[in-house]
Short mmCIF file of C-alpha atoms in Angstrom, two decimals:
data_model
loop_
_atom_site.label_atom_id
_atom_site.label_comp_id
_atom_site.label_asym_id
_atom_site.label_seq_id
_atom_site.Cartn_x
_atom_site.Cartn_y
_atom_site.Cartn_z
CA UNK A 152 27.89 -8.95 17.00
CA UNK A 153 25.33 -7.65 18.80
CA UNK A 154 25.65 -6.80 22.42
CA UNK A 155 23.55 -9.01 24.61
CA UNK A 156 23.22 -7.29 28.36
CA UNK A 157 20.89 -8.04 30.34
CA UNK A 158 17.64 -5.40 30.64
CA UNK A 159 19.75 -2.97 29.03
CA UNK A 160 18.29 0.70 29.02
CA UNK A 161 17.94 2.55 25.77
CA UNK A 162 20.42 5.70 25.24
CA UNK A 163 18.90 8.92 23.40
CA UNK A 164 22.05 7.92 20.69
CA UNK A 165 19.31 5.91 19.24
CA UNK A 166 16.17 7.73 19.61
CA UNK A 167 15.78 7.64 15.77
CA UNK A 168 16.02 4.13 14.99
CA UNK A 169 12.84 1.98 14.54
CA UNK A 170 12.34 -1.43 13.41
CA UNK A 171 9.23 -3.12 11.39
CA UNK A 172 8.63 -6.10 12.73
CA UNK A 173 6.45 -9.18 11.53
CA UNK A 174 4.04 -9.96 13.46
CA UNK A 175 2.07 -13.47 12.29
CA UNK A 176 0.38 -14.47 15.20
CA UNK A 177 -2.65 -12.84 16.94
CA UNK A 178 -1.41 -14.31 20.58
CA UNK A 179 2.05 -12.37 19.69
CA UNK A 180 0.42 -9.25 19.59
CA UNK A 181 -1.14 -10.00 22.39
CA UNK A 182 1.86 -10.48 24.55
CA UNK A 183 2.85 -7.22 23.13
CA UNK A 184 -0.26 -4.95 24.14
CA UNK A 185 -0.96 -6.62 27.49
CA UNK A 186 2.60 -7.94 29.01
CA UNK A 187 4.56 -5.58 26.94
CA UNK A 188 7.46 -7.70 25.21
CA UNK A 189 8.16 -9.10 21.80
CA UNK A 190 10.87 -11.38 21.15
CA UNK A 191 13.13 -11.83 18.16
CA UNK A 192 15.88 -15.06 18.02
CA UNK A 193 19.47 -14.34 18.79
CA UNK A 194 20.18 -15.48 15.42
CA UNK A 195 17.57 -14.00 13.33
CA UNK A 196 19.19 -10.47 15.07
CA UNK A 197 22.56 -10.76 14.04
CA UNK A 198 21.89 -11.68 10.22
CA UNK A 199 19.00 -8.75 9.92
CA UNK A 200 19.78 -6.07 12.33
CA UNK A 201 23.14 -5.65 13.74
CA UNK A 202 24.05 -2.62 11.42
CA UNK A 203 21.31 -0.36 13.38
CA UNK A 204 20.90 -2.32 17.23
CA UNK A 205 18.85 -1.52 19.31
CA UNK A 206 15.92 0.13 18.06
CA UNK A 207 14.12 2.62 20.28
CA UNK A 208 10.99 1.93 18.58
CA UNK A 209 9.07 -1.22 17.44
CA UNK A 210 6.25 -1.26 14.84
CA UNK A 211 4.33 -4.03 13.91
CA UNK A 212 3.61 -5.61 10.01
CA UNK A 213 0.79 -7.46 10.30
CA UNK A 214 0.16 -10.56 8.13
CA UNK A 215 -3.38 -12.32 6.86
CA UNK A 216 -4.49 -13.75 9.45
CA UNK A 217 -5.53 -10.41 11.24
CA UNK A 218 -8.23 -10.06 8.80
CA UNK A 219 -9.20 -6.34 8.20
CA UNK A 220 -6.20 -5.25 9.83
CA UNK A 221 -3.91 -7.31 7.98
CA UNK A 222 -0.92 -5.98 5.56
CA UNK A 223 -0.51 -3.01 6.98
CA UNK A 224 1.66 -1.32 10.08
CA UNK A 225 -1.67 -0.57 12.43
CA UNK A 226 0.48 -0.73 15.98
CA UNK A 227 4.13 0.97 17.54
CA UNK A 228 5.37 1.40 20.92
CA UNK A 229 8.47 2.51 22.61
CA UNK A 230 11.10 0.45 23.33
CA UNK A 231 12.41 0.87 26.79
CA UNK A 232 14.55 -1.51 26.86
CA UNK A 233 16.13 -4.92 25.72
CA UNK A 234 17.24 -7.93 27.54
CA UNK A 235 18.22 -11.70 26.91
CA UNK A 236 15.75 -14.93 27.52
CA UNK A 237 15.72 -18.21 26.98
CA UNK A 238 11.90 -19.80 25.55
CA UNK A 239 11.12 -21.45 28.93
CA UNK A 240 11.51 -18.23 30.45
CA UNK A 241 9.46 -16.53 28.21
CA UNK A 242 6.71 -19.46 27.89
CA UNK A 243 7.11 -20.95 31.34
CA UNK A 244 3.85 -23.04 30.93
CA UNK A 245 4.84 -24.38 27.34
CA UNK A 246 5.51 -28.22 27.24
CA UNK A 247 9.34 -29.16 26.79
CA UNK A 248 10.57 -29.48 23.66
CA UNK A 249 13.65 -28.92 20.89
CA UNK A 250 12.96 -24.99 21.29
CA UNK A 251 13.13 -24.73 25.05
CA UNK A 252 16.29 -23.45 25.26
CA UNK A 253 16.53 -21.35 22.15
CA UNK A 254 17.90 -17.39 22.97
CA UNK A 255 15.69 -14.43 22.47
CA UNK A 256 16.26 -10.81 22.36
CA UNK A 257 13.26 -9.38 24.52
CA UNK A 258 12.37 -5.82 23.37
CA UNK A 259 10.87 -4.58 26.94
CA UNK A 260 7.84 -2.06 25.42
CA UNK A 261 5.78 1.00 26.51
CA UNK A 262 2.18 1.09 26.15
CA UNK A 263 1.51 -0.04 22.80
CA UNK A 264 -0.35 2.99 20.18
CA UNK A 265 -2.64 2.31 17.20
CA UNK A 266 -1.39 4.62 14.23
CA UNK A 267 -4.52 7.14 12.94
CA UNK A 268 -3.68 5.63 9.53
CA UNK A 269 -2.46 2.32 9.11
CA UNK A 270 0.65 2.01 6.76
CA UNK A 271 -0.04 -0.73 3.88
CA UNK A 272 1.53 -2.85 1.61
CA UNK A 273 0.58 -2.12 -2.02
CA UNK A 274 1.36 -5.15 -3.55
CA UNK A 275 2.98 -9.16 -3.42
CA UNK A 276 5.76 -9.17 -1.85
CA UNK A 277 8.18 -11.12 0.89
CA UNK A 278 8.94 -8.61 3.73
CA UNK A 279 11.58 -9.19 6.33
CA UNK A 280 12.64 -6.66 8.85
CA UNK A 281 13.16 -3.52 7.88
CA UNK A 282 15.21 -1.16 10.17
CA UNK A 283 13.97 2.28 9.48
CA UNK A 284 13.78 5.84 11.38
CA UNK A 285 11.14 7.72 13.65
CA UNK A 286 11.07 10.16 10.56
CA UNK A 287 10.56 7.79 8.13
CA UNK A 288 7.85 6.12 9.36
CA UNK A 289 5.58 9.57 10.79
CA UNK A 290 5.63 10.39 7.16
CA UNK A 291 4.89 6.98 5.31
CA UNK A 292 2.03 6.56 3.41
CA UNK A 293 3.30 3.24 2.59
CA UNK A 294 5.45 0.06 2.82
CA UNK A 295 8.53 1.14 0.64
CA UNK A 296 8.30 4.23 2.10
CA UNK A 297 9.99 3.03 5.28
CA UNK A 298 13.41 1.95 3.80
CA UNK A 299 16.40 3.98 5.03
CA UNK A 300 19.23 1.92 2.67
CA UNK A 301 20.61 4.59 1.56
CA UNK A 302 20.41 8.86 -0.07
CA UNK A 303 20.92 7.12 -3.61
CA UNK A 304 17.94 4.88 -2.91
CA UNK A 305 16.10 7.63 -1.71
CA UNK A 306 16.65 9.83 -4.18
CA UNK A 307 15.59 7.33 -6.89
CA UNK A 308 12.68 6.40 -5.19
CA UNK A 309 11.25 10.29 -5.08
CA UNK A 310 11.39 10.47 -8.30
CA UNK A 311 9.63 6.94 -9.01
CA UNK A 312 6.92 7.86 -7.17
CA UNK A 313 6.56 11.43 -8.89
CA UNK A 314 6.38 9.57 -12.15
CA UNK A 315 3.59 7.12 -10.55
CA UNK A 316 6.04 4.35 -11.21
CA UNK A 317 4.97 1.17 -9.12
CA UNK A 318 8.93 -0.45 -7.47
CA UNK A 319 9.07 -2.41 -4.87
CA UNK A 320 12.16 -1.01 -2.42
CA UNK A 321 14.46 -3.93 -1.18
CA UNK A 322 12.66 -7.18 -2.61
CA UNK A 323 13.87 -10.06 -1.70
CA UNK A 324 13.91 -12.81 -4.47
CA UNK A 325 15.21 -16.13 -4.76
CA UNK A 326 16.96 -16.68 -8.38
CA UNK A 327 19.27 -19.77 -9.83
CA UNK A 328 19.94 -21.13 -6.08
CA UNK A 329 20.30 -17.99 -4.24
CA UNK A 330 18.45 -15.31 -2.06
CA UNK A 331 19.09 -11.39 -3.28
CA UNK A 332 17.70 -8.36 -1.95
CA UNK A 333 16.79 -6.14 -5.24
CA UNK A 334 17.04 -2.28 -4.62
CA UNK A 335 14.44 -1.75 -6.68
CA UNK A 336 11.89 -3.99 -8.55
CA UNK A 337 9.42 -3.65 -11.37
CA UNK A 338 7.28 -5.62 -12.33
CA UNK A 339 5.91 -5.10 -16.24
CA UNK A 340 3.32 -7.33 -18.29
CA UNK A 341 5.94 -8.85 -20.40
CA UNK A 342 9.37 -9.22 -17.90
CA UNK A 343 11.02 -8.20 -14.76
CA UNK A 344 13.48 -5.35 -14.12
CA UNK A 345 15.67 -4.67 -11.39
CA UNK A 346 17.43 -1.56 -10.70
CA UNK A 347 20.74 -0.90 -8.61
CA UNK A 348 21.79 2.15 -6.68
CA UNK A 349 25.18 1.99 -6.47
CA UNK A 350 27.47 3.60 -4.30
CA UNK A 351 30.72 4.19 -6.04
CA UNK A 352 32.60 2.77 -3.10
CA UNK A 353 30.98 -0.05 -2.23
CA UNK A 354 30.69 -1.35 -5.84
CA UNK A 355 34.63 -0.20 -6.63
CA UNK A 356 35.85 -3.06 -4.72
CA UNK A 357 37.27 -5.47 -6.41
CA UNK A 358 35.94 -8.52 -4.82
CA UNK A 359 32.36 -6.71 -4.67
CA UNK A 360 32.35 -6.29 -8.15
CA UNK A 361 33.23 -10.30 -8.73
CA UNK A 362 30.07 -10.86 -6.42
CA UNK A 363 27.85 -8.56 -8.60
CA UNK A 364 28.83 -10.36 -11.83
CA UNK A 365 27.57 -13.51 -10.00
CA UNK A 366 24.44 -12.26 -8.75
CA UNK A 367 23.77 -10.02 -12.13
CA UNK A 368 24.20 -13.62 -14.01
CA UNK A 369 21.97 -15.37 -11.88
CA UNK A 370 19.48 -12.75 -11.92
CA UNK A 371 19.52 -12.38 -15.84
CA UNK A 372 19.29 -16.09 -16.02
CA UNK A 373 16.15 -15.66 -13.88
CA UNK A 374 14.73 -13.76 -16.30
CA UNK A 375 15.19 -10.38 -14.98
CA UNK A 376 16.36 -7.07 -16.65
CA UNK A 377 19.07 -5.36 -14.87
CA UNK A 378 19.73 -1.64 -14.63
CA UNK A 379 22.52 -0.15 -12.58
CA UNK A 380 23.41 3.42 -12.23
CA UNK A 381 26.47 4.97 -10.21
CA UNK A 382 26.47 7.64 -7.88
CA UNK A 383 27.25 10.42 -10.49
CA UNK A 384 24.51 9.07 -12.92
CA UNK A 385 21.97 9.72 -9.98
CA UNK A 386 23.40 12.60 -8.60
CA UNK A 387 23.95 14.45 -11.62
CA UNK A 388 21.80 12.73 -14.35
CA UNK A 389 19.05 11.75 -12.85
CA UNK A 390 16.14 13.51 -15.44
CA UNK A 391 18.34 13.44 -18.63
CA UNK A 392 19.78 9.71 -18.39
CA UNK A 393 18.24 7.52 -14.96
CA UNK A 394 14.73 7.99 -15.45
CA UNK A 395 14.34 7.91 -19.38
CA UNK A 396 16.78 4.55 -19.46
CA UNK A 397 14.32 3.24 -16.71
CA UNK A 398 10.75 4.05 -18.21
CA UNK A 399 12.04 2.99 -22.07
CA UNK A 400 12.70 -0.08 -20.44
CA UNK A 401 9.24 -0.01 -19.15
CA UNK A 402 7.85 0.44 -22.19
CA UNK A 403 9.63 -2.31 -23.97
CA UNK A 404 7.85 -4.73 -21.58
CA UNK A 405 4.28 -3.07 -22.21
CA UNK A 406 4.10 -1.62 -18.80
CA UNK A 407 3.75 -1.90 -15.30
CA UNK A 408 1.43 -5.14 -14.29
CA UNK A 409 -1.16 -4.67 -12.02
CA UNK A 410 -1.38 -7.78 -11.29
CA UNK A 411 1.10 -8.03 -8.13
CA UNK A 412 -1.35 -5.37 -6.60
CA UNK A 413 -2.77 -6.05 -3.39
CA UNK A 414 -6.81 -6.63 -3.68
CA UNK A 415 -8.70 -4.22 -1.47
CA UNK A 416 -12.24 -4.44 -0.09
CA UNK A 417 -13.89 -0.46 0.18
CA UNK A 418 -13.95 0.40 3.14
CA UNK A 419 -16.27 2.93 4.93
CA UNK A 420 -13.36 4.05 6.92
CA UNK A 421 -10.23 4.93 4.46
CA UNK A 422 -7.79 5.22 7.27
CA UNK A 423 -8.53 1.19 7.74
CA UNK A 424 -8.17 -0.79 4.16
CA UNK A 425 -9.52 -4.55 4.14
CA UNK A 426 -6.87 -5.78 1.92
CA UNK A 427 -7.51 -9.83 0.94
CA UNK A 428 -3.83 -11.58 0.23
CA UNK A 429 -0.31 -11.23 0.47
CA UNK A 430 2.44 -13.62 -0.21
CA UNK A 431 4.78 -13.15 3.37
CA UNK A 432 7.54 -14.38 4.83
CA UNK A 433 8.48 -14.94 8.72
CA UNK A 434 12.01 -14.28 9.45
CA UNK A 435 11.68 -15.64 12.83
#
C-alpha cells in the first residue's frame, strides 16, 4: 500500500528512482511547467508503482497530440515532494461532477528542464508507467532503454541491441481474455515471439509456475512464439545457447518487420525527431 501523508518531503533513500509518466494532454503539461504539480489516481498508484514509491524524479512521455514533440521523453523535473488531493481541490473552478471527489497523488515539482536530446519511442507500442532510475534515463538513447525489471533483463537486452535486434522491453499485450506484460517482444514478417527472463526463484514456485502455463497457453493460442531461458542459461550461456535459439527463431519467421517502426519526418535538428503515429495507452 502506498503511504499517503500529506506534503510529504522526499528522503535522499530515493534519490535514484524516477518515473516516466504519460502525459496526453497539452493543459497537463502545462500545470506541470507553470504551477508545478502533476497528479496520478490513488488507484492507478497502487497497481503500477508501489514496488518503487515515491519517485524523486518525474519525466514526461509525450503522446500525438504534441505534434513535433510527440513520442518522445522531451521534459523532467525534481520531485520535491508528494501529497494527497481530492479533484475539486486540484480543479477548484471545474463544474461538479462523478470525478469530483476522486483521490490524487500530487507529485509537488521543481522547475521543470527540457532534455538536450529527447528520448523516443522506436516503434508501436502501448506504454504505461515505467519506474526507472536517474542512471538509466541520463544514458538512454531510447524508450526500452529505461526499464530497470531486472540484471537478467538487462543483460539480454545488451546483447539484443549489439546484434541490432529490434525487442520491445515490457510490452504489454492483450491475448485470449487477458492483459500480459511480455519481457521481451519481437516482432518478425511471418509471427510473433516473446521471450522470458526468468529468475530461478520467482519461476520455482509452484503456484507461479501453474500461472505461467496459463499465460504461455494463452499466449501460444494468440499466435505468439514463446522462448524462456533461466538464470543459468543467461548467465552462463548466453553466446553459445540464448542468442543463437533466439535469432534461428528469427529467421524461421523471415525476419524482423519493419513495419511496427515509428514513421519519422527529417528533421533539421536531430536532437528533435517529428515522429507521425503511435498506438498509446493512458493509464490514468
Amino acid at each position: 500500500m502506498l503511504e499517503r501523508a500529506q506534503a510529504v518531503p522526499l528522503d535522499d533513500h530515493c534519490d535514484d528512482r524516477l518515473l516516466v509518466a504519460i502525459v496526453n494532454h497539452p493543459g497537463d503539461l502545462a500545470i506541470a511547467r507553470e504551477q508545478h504539480w502533476y497528479r496520478i489516481p490513488v488507484q492507478s498508484a497502487e497497481k503500477w508503482l508501489a514496488r518503487r514509491w515515491p519517485p524523486r524524479w518525474l519525466a514526461f512521455y509525450q503522446t500525438k497530440v504534441f505534434g513535433p514533440e510527440s513520442f518522445a521523453i522531451n521534459y523532467y523535473a525534481r520531485v520535491i515532494g508528494v501529497q494527497t488531493a481530492s479533484r475539486k481541490q486540484l480543479f477548484p473552478n471545474e463544474p461538479p461532477g462523478p470525478k469530483s471527489r476522486q483521490c490524487y497523488l500530487q507529485l509537488i515539482l521543481g522547475q521543470l528542464q527540457k532534455l538536450p536530446t529527447p528520448i523516443p519511442s522506436k516503434r508501436w507500442r502501448r506504454i504505461v508507467f515505467i519506474s526507472t532510475t536517474w542512471a538509466k534515463f541520463v544514458q538512454a538513447a531510447e524508450i526500452n532503454d529505461l526499464y530497470d525489471e531486472s540484471p537478467l533483463e538487462d543483460k539480454l537486452w545488451t546483447q539484443l541491441k549489439r546484434l541490432n535486434i529490434s525487442a520491445e522491453r515490457q510490452e504489454f499485450i492483450t491475448a485470449n481474455g487477458s492483459d500480459y506484460a511480455l519481457d521481451f517482444a519481437l516482432y518478425c514478417n511471418d509471427g510473433k515471439i516473446g521471450v522470458e527472463a526468468d529468475g530461478d526463484t520467482w519461476h520455482s514456485d509452484t503456484k507461479q509456475i501453474s500461472q505461467d502455463n496459463l499465460r504461455d497457453n494463452d499466449l501460444e493460442t494468440s499466435g505468439w512464439k514463446l522462448l524462456r531461458f533461466n538464470s543459468f542459461q543467461l548467465n552462463e550461456q548466453m553466446t553459445q545457447y540464448c542468442l543463437p535459439t533466439i535469432v534461428q527463431n528469427i529467421n524461421k519467421l523471415r525476419g524482423i518487420s519493419e513495419d511496427r517502426l515509428v514513421p519519422r519526418d527529417i528533421a533539421p535538428d536531430p536532437s528533435a525527431p517529428s515522429q507521425m503515429s503511435l498506438f498509446d495507452d493512458q493509464p490514468l
